[in-house]
Amino acid sequence: MFEYGNARIAARRPGLLGPAALRELTSAGSPEELTERLARVGGWETCAAASTETWPGDGPRDAAAVALSTIELHRATCLSALPHWYEPPARGLVEALVLPLDLERVVALLRLRLAGVDAETASARIAPGAMLDRRRLGELARAGMPVGALRLLGRDGLLPRAAVTRLAARADAREPWSVLEGALVAAWSVARQARAAGRGPDAAWVRDLLAEERAATRAVAIELAEHGVDGAAVLERRLTLDRLDRLAARARHDPLGIGVVAGYVAGVEAQAIRLRAILGHVSGRWSRSRAAAYLPAGG
């Protein structure tokens, strides 16, 4: 059930940036140089070229935005391939692992559209997801806001139709987007849980992983309420990277199960978080010590 996809992942896993490579990238003198260095790494050149050549809008090219686009395109390229390598029921478990990227893209896109950004510009600014390619993101951007877009998520199978019906009804009732966004996040969690509802140890393991994620989210919310944004940000970083690094290490110990997929997804996500921190430093927005706090042991 997992053999073919896991073999493909095993071939790709060495391409993830290790501690030494990440440490070296912190010495880039600018966002432009960071993009140039990434373009020289195998598997990154296409993402860097696409980000450089397809800068949206008529204004001057923003070097930090191009670097960020390169990071996000690579993240999407890595994760979007995974569901295609597995047949049901394994595919549902894989989708449960990669769906957070699509939620991130959908929320970002809808926020832009509801803020008045036109459909073409909004869709150009958002990198593809794991299951939402550029065509489908364009359809979402052109749909009526927000009801039409929500219904498309049900049509495409990302959300259960019953959840979409409830969300659309609330949107029709003109509930504030801040409230609807919370309901959308909750519906996305239900959709992930449904994909992990099968029998067997792999499905059970994914359900445990989802429960761990929810527990971390609750812990960060409590920290935010009690100690403010700074404390919550530190806790979120620590919990997220600790969990991702632990999962990435597990990939080497579960060659025939879902652990390989979870470990690779975790490695890709941790890499993106750390590259965004490095970008913050080379852009002059973060101190070197702040960025270094995101690097792995040895980095």
mmCIF file of C-alpha atoms in Angstrom:
data_model
loop_
_atom_site.group_PDB
_atom_site.id
_atom_site.type_symbol
_atom_site.label_atom_id
_atom_site.label_comp_id
_atom_site.label_asym_id
_atom_site.label_seq_id
_atom_site.Cartn_x
_atom_site.Cartn_y
_atom_site.Cartn_z
ATOM 1 C CA MET A 1 0.000 0.000 0.000
ATOM 2 C CA PHE A 2 2.878 2.382 0.778
ATOM 3 C CA GLU A 3 5.823 0.800 -1.014
ATOM 4 C CA TYR A 4 5.845 2.785 -4.272
ATOM 5 C CA GLY A 5 5.263 6.215 -2.732
ATOM 6 C CA ASN A 6 7.653 5.590 0.127
ATOM 7 C CA ALA A 7 10.382 4.641 -2.334
ATOM 8 C CA ARG A 8 9.807 7.913 -4.201
ATOM 9 C CA ILE A 9 10.037 9.830 -0.934
ATOM 10 C CA ALA A 10 13.240 8.024 0.040
ATOM 11 C CA ALA A 11 14.793 9.265 -3.197
ATOM 12 C CA ARG A 12 13.712 12.857 -2.496
ATOM 13 C CA ARG A 13 14.507 13.059 1.196
ATOM 14 C CA PRO A 14 18.260 13.705 0.764
ATOM 15 C CA GLY A 15 17.345 16.885 -1.123
ATOM 16 C CA LEU A 16 16.096 18.578 2.040
ATOM 17 C CA LEU A 17 18.510 21.187 3.399
ATOM 18 C CA GLY A 18 20.508 20.047 6.430
ATOM 19 C CA PRO A 19 21.812 22.115 9.358
ATOM 20 C CA ALA A 20 25.078 23.034 7.632
ATOM 21 C CA ALA A 21 23.324 24.206 4.452
ATOM 22 C CA LEU A 22 20.856 26.290 6.457
ATOM 23 C CA ARG A 23 23.682 27.830 8.494
ATOM 24 C CA GLU A 24 25.477 28.750 5.275
ATOM 25 C CA LEU A 25 22.369 30.473 3.911
ATOM 26 C CA THR A 26 22.259 32.835 6.907
ATOM 27 C CA SER A 27 25.405 34.479 5.513
ATOM 28 C CA ALA A 28 23.593 35.654 2.362
ATOM 29 C CA GLY A 29 23.949 39.394 2.064
ATOM 30 C CA SER A 30 20.472 40.088 0.706
ATOM 31 C CA PRO A 31 17.200 38.440 -0.326
ATOM 32 C CA GLU A 32 18.465 38.432 -3.927
ATOM 33 C CA GLU A 33 21.532 36.487 -2.883
ATOM 34 C CA LEU A 34 19.405 34.052 -0.875
ATOM 35 C CA THR A 35 17.300 33.334 -3.973
ATOM 36 C CA GLU A 36 20.439 32.933 -6.081
ATOM 37 C CA ARG A 37 21.938 30.468 -3.609
ATOM 38 C CA LEU A 38 18.744 28.449 -3.444
ATOM 39 C CA ALA A 39 18.623 28.348 -7.250
ATOM 40 C CA ARG A 40 21.957 26.518 -7.214
ATOM 41 C CA VAL A 41 20.519 23.710 -5.059
ATOM 42 C CA GLY A 42 19.080 20.718 -6.884
ATOM 43 C CA GLY A 43 15.303 20.893 -7.138
ATOM 44 C CA TRP A 44 15.136 24.630 -6.411
ATOM 45 C CA GLU A 45 16.156 26.139 -9.725
ATOM 46 C CA THR A 46 12.697 25.896 -11.331
ATOM 47 C CA CYS A 47 10.999 27.483 -8.320
ATOM 48 C CA ALA A 48 13.496 30.358 -8.236
ATOM 49 C CA ALA A 49 13.116 30.970 -11.967
ATOM 50 C CA ALA A 50 9.313 30.911 -11.798
ATOM 51 C CA SER A 51 9.265 33.350 -8.870
ATOM 52 C CA THR A 52 11.639 35.725 -10.631
ATOM 53 C CA GLU A 53 9.905 35.642 -14.009
ATOM 54 C CA THR A 54 6.268 35.816 -12.924
ATOM 55 C CA TRP A 55 6.338 38.714 -10.471
ATOM 56 C CA PRO A 56 2.694 39.936 -10.287
ATOM 57 C CA GLY A 57 1.746 43.501 -10.989
ATOM 58 C CA ASP A 58 3.430 46.438 -12.672
ATOM 59 C CA GLY A 59 5.378 47.721 -9.691
ATOM 60 C CA PRO A 60 9.068 47.140 -8.943
ATOM 61 C CA ARG A 61 10.041 43.594 -8.079
ATOM 62 C CA ASP A 62 10.265 43.032 -4.319
ATOM 63 C CA ALA A 63 13.363 40.902 -3.711
ATOM 64 C CA ALA A 64 12.141 39.589 -0.356
ATOM 65 C CA ALA A 65 8.784 38.651 -1.885
ATOM 66 C CA VAL A 66 10.550 36.806 -4.715
ATOM 67 C CA ALA A 67 12.611 34.857 -2.180
ATOM 68 C CA LEU A 68 9.492 34.036 -0.169
ATOM 69 C CA SER A 69 7.697 32.937 -3.342
ATOM 70 C CA THR A 70 10.626 30.648 -4.151
ATOM 71 C CA ILE A 71 10.386 29.051 -0.707
ATOM 72 C CA GLU A 72 6.623 28.598 -0.963
ATOM 73 C CA LEU A 73 6.726 27.211 -4.517
ATOM 74 C CA HIS A 74 9.290 24.631 -3.460
ATOM 75 C CA ARG A 75 7.145 23.693 -0.464
ATOM 76 C CA ALA A 76 4.125 23.248 -2.736
ATOM 77 C CA THR A 77 6.116 21.268 -5.305
ATOM 78 C CA CYS A 78 7.308 18.841 -2.638
ATOM 79 C CA LEU A 79 3.904 18.259 -1.047
ATOM 80 C CA SER A 80 1.637 18.313 -4.110
ATOM 81 C CA ALA A 81 3.298 15.229 -5.577
ATOM 82 C CA LEU A 82 2.581 13.028 -2.578
ATOM 83 C CA PRO A 83 -1.146 12.154 -2.947
ATOM 84 C CA HIS A 84 -0.563 10.991 -6.534
ATOM 85 C CA TRP A 85 1.911 8.336 -5.398
ATOM 86 C CA TYR A 86 -0.596 6.437 -3.246
ATOM 87 C CA GLU A 87 -3.808 4.547 -3.920
ATOM 88 C CA PRO A 88 -6.787 4.490 -1.516
ATOM 89 C CA PRO A 89 -6.979 3.989 1.401
ATOM 90 C CA ALA A 90 -3.404 5.187 1.869
ATOM 91 C CA ARG A 91 -4.135 8.296 -0.217
ATOM 92 C CA GLY A 92 -6.649 9.559 2.332
ATOM 93 C CA LEU A 93 -4.023 9.407 5.070
ATOM 94 C CA VAL A 94 -1.553 11.260 2.874
ATOM 95 C CA GLU A 95 -4.149 13.942 2.143
ATOM 96 C CA ALA A 96 -4.770 14.340 5.869
ATOM 97 C CA LEU A 97 -1.071 15.140 6.278
ATOM 98 C CA VAL A 98 -0.785 17.693 3.453
ATOM 99 C CA LEU A 99 -4.152 19.488 3.756
ATOM 100 C CA PRO A 100 -2.848 22.176 6.180
ATOM 101 C CA LEU A 101 -0.953 23.735 3.277
ATOM 102 C CA ASP A 102 -4.189 24.089 1.293
ATOM 103 C CA LEU A 103 -5.958 25.674 4.252
ATOM 104 C CA GLU A 104 -3.147 28.201 4.514
ATOM 105 C CA ARG A 105 -3.516 29.065 0.821
ATOM 106 C CA VAL A 106 -7.315 29.301 0.949
ATOM 107 C CA VAL A 107 -7.317 31.596 3.984
ATOM 108 C CA ALA A 108 -4.667 33.853 2.439
ATOM 109 C CA LEU A 109 -6.558 34.018 -0.868
ATOM 110 C CA LEU A 110 -9.937 34.765 0.688
ATOM 111 C CA ARG A 111 -8.442 37.456 2.922
ATOM 112 C CA LEU A 112 -7.024 39.211 -0.135
ATOM 113 C CA ARG A 113 -10.272 38.982 -2.091
ATOM 114 C CA LEU A 114 -12.397 40.166 0.821
ATOM 115 C CA ALA A 115 -9.981 43.087 1.244
ATOM 116 C CA GLY A 116 -10.796 44.173 -2.313
ATOM 117 C CA VAL A 117 -7.808 42.743 -4.211
ATOM 118 C CA ASP A 118 -8.907 41.675 -7.696
ATOM 119 C CA ALA A 119 -9.046 37.973 -8.548
ATOM 120 C CA GLU A 120 -6.088 37.926 -10.943
ATOM 121 C CA THR A 121 -3.730 39.732 -8.581
ATOM 122 C CA ALA A 122 -4.841 37.722 -5.555
ATOM 123 C CA SER A 123 -4.367 34.349 -7.239
ATOM 124 C CA ALA A 124 -0.963 35.424 -8.605
ATOM 125 C CA ARG A 125 0.225 36.308 -5.104
ATOM 126 C CA ILE A 126 -0.657 32.926 -3.601
ATOM 127 C CA ALA A 127 1.521 29.899 -4.254
ATOM 128 C CA PRO A 128 -0.249 26.621 -5.068
ATOM 129 C CA GLY A 129 -1.189 24.221 -2.311
ATOM 130 C CA ALA A 130 -0.819 20.472 -2.047
ATOM 131 C CA MET A 131 -4.203 19.688 -3.615
ATOM 132 C CA LEU A 132 -5.098 23.121 -4.973
ATOM 133 C CA ASP A 133 -3.098 23.903 -8.104
ATOM 134 C CA ARG A 134 -3.000 27.326 -9.766
ATOM 135 C CA ARG A 135 -6.056 26.588 -11.909
ATOM 136 C CA ARG A 136 -8.197 25.694 -8.918
ATOM 137 C CA LEU A 137 -6.904 28.657 -6.919
ATOM 138 C CA GLY A 138 -7.867 30.874 -9.859
ATOM 139 C CA GLU A 139 -11.376 29.435 -9.808
ATOM 140 C CA LEU A 140 -11.629 30.163 -6.094
ATOM 141 C CA ALA A 141 -10.415 33.727 -6.620
ATOM 142 C CA ARG A 142 -13.024 34.357 -9.342
ATOM 143 C CA ALA A 143 -15.902 32.830 -7.377
ATOM 144 C CA GLY A 144 -18.390 34.953 -5.479
ATOM 145 C CA MET A 145 -16.992 35.962 -2.109
ATOM 146 C CA PRO A 146 -17.182 34.167 0.160
ATOM 147 C CA VAL A 147 -20.147 31.879 -0.556
ATOM 148 C CA GLY A 148 -19.134 30.817 -4.062
ATOM 149 C CA ALA A 149 -15.589 30.043 -2.991
ATOM 150 C CA LEU A 150 -16.791 27.978 -0.039
ATOM 151 C CA ARG A 151 -19.074 25.944 -2.306
ATOM 152 C CA LEU A 152 -16.156 25.221 -4.651
ATOM 153 C CA LEU A 153 -14.247 23.717 -1.730
ATOM 154 C CA GLY A 154 -17.095 21.249 -1.315
ATOM 155 C CA ARG A 155 -17.329 20.534 -5.037
ATOM 156 C CA ASP A 156 -13.623 19.756 -5.204
ATOM 157 C CA GLY A 157 -13.822 17.435 -2.219
ATOM 158 C CA LEU A 158 -11.576 19.374 0.109
ATOM 159 C CA LEU A 159 -14.395 19.857 2.617
ATOM 160 C CA PRO A 160 -17.437 17.673 3.360
ATOM 161 C CA ARG A 161 -20.533 19.007 1.612
ATOM 162 C CA ALA A 162 -22.449 19.188 4.889
ATOM 163 C CA ALA A 163 -19.768 21.445 6.357
ATOM 164 C CA VAL A 164 -19.809 23.623 3.243
ATOM 165 C CA THR A 165 -23.598 23.979 3.449
ATOM 166 C CA ARG A 166 -23.314 25.197 7.033
ATOM 167 C CA LEU A 167 -20.495 27.604 6.187
ATOM 168 C CA ALA A 168 -22.365 28.993 3.176
ATOM 169 C CA ALA A 169 -25.487 29.562 5.261
ATOM 170 C CA ARG A 170 -23.480 31.503 7.813
ATOM 171 C CA ALA A 171 -21.859 33.525 5.036
ATOM 172 C CA ASP A 172 -25.300 34.268 3.558
ATOM 173 C CA ALA A 173 -26.295 35.516 7.011
ATOM 174 C CA ARG A 174 -23.361 37.964 6.746
ATOM 175 C CA GLU A 175 -21.438 36.716 9.724
ATOM 176 C CA PRO A 176 -18.109 38.572 10.070
ATOM 177 C CA TRP A 177 -15.254 36.993 8.157
ATOM 178 C CA SER A 178 -13.212 36.667 11.368
ATOM 179 C CA VAL A 179 -15.917 34.344 12.703
ATOM 180 C CA LEU A 180 -16.314 32.482 9.418
ATOM 181 C CA GLU A 181 -12.576 31.964 9.156
ATOM 182 C CA GLY A 182 -12.570 30.215 12.520
ATOM 183 C CA ALA A 183 -15.434 28.006 11.339
ATOM 184 C CA LEU A 184 -13.526 27.235 8.120
ATOM 185 C CA VAL A 185 -10.460 26.180 10.123
ATOM 186 C CA ALA A 186 -12.653 23.924 12.272
ATOM 187 C CA ALA A 187 -14.252 22.374 9.163
ATOM 188 C CA TRP A 188 -10.793 21.740 7.715
ATOM 189 C CA SER A 189 -9.841 19.868 10.884
ATOM 190 C CA VAL A 190 -12.959 17.718 10.504
ATOM 191 C CA ALA A 191 -12.031 16.997 6.874
ATOM 192 C CA ARG A 192 -8.565 15.837 7.919
ATOM 193 C CA GLN A 193 -9.995 13.684 10.683
ATOM 194 C CA ALA A 194 -12.419 12.058 8.222
ATOM 195 C CA ARG A 195 -9.541 11.075 5.943
ATOM 196 C CA ALA A 196 -7.891 9.314 8.879
ATOM 197 C CA ALA A 197 -11.010 7.421 9.940
ATOM 198 C CA GLY A 198 -9.982 4.022 8.583
ATOM 199 C CA ARG A 199 -8.809 0.892 10.345
ATOM 200 C CA GLY A 200 -5.300 -0.241 11.036
ATOM 201 C CA PRO A 201 -2.228 1.117 12.809
ATOM 202 C CA ASP A 202 -1.396 3.704 10.148
ATOM 203 C CA ALA A 203 -4.788 5.399 10.396
ATOM 204 C CA ALA A 204 -4.650 5.268 14.184
ATOM 205 C CA TRP A 205 -1.200 6.824 14.122
ATOM 206 C CA VAL A 206 -2.389 9.709 11.927
ATOM 207 C CA ARG A 207 -5.320 10.313 14.274
ATOM 208 C CA ASP A 208 -2.877 10.493 17.203
ATOM 209 C CA LEU A 209 -0.783 12.961 15.235
ATOM 210 C CA LEU A 210 -3.815 15.159 14.566
ATOM 211 C CA ALA A 211 -4.698 15.046 18.258
ATOM 212 C CA GLU A 212 -1.167 16.176 19.117
ATOM 213 C CA GLU A 213 -1.498 19.108 16.714
ATOM 214 C CA ARG A 214 -4.793 20.149 18.306
ATOM 215 C CA ALA A 215 -3.268 19.958 21.777
ATOM 216 C CA ALA A 216 -0.412 22.215 20.680
ATOM 217 C CA THR A 217 -2.883 24.709 19.211
ATOM 218 C CA ARG A 218 -4.777 24.816 22.510
ATOM 219 C CA ALA A 219 -1.537 25.325 24.454
ATOM 220 C CA VAL A 220 -0.558 28.265 22.253
ATOM 221 C CA ALA A 221 -4.043 29.805 22.619
ATOM 222 C CA ILE A 222 -3.751 29.590 26.404
ATOM 223 C CA GLU A 223 -0.282 31.144 26.314
ATOM 224 C CA LEU A 224 -1.591 33.953 24.106
ATOM 225 C CA ALA A 225 -4.451 34.704 26.509
ATOM 226 C CA GLU A 226 -2.256 34.585 29.611
ATOM 227 C CA HIS A 227 1.062 36.038 28.485
ATOM 228 C CA GLY A 228 0.534 37.797 25.166
ATOM 229 C CA VAL A 229 1.817 37.531 21.617
ATOM 230 C CA ASP A 230 5.537 37.227 22.287
ATOM 231 C CA GLY A 231 5.216 34.297 24.666
ATOM 232 C CA ALA A 232 2.729 32.549 22.378
ATOM 233 C CA ALA A 233 5.058 32.982 19.383
ATOM 234 C CA VAL A 234 7.995 31.441 21.246
ATOM 235 C CA LEU A 235 5.883 28.534 22.449
ATOM 236 C CA GLU A 236 4.429 27.931 18.995
ATOM 237 C CA ARG A 237 7.883 27.901 17.426
ATOM 238 C CA ARG A 238 9.223 25.458 20.001
ATOM 239 C CA LEU A 239 6.249 23.094 19.892
ATOM 240 C CA THR A 240 6.015 23.151 16.093
ATOM 241 C CA LEU A 241 9.690 22.608 15.341
ATOM 242 C CA ASP A 242 10.090 19.998 18.082
ATOM 243 C CA ARG A 243 7.157 18.058 16.630
ATOM 244 C CA LEU A 244 8.320 18.396 13.035
ATOM 245 C CA ASP A 245 11.898 17.373 13.831
ATOM 246 C CA ARG A 246 10.655 14.348 15.767
ATOM 247 C CA LEU A 247 8.442 13.287 12.870
ATOM 248 C CA ALA A 248 11.225 13.813 10.330
ATOM 249 C CA ALA A 249 13.474 11.520 12.334
ATOM 250 C CA ARG A 250 10.765 8.849 12.452
ATOM 251 C CA ALA A 251 10.710 8.610 8.648
ATOM 252 C CA ARG A 252 13.829 6.459 8.674
ATOM 253 C CA HIS A 253 12.280 3.925 11.056
ATOM 254 C CA ASP A 254 8.976 3.182 9.283
ATOM 255 C CA PRO A 255 9.907 2.205 5.703
ATOM 256 C CA LEU A 256 6.599 0.457 4.937
ATOM 257 C CA GLY A 257 4.082 2.730 6.647
ATOM 258 C CA ILE A 258 2.678 6.230 6.830
ATOM 259 C CA GLY A 259 5.609 7.369 8.970
ATOM 260 C CA VAL A 260 7.713 7.898 5.846
ATOM 261 C CA VAL A 261 5.121 10.322 4.469
ATOM 262 C CA ALA A 262 4.641 12.105 7.788
ATOM 263 C CA GLY A 263 8.386 12.421 8.217
ATOM 264 C CA TYR A 264 8.894 13.879 4.758
ATOM 265 C CA VAL A 265 5.995 16.322 5.145
ATOM 266 C CA ALA A 266 7.471 17.377 8.495
ATOM 267 C CA GLY A 267 10.908 17.836 6.950
ATOM 268 C CA VAL A 268 9.501 20.014 4.169
ATOM 269 C CA GLU A 269 7.480 22.126 6.608
ATOM 270 C CA ALA A 270 10.397 22.574 9.035
ATOM 271 C CA GLN A 271 12.647 23.553 6.128
ATOM 272 C CA ALA A 272 10.158 26.224 5.002
ATOM 273 C CA ILE A 273 9.819 27.655 8.526
ATOM 274 C CA ARG A 274 13.595 27.896 8.886
ATOM 275 C CA LEU A 275 14.083 29.432 5.454
ATOM 276 C CA ARG A 276 11.464 32.072 6.231
ATOM 277 C CA ALA A 277 13.402 32.866 9.426
ATOM 278 C CA ILE A 278 16.637 33.141 7.426
ATOM 279 C CA LEU A 279 14.859 35.426 4.954
ATOM 280 C CA GLY A 280 13.781 37.605 7.861
ATOM 281 C CA HIS A 281 17.424 37.939 8.866
ATOM 282 C CA VAL A 282 18.903 38.623 5.407
ATOM 283 C CA SER A 283 16.110 41.161 4.776
ATOM 284 C CA GLY A 284 17.223 43.104 7.839
ATOM 285 C CA ARG A 285 14.003 42.549 9.774
ATOM 286 C CA TRP A 286 15.326 39.932 12.196
ATOM 287 C CA SER A 287 18.515 39.796 14.202
ATOM 288 C CA ARG A 288 20.917 36.935 13.553
ATOM 289 C CA SER A 289 20.226 35.525 17.020
ATOM 290 C CA ARG A 290 16.482 35.519 16.430
ATOM 291 C CA ALA A 291 16.870 33.633 13.157
ATOM 292 C CA ALA A 292 19.378 31.248 14.744
ATOM 293 C CA ALA A 293 16.755 30.235 17.308
ATOM 294 C CA TYR A 294 14.873 28.543 14.449
ATOM 295 C CA LEU A 295 17.812 26.515 13.154
ATOM 296 C CA PRO A 296 18.158 22.818 14.004
ATOM 297 C CA ALA A 297 20.732 21.395 16.386
ATOM 298 C CA GLY A 298 24.129 21.874 14.823
ATOM 299 C CA GLY A 299 22.859 24.811 12.794
#
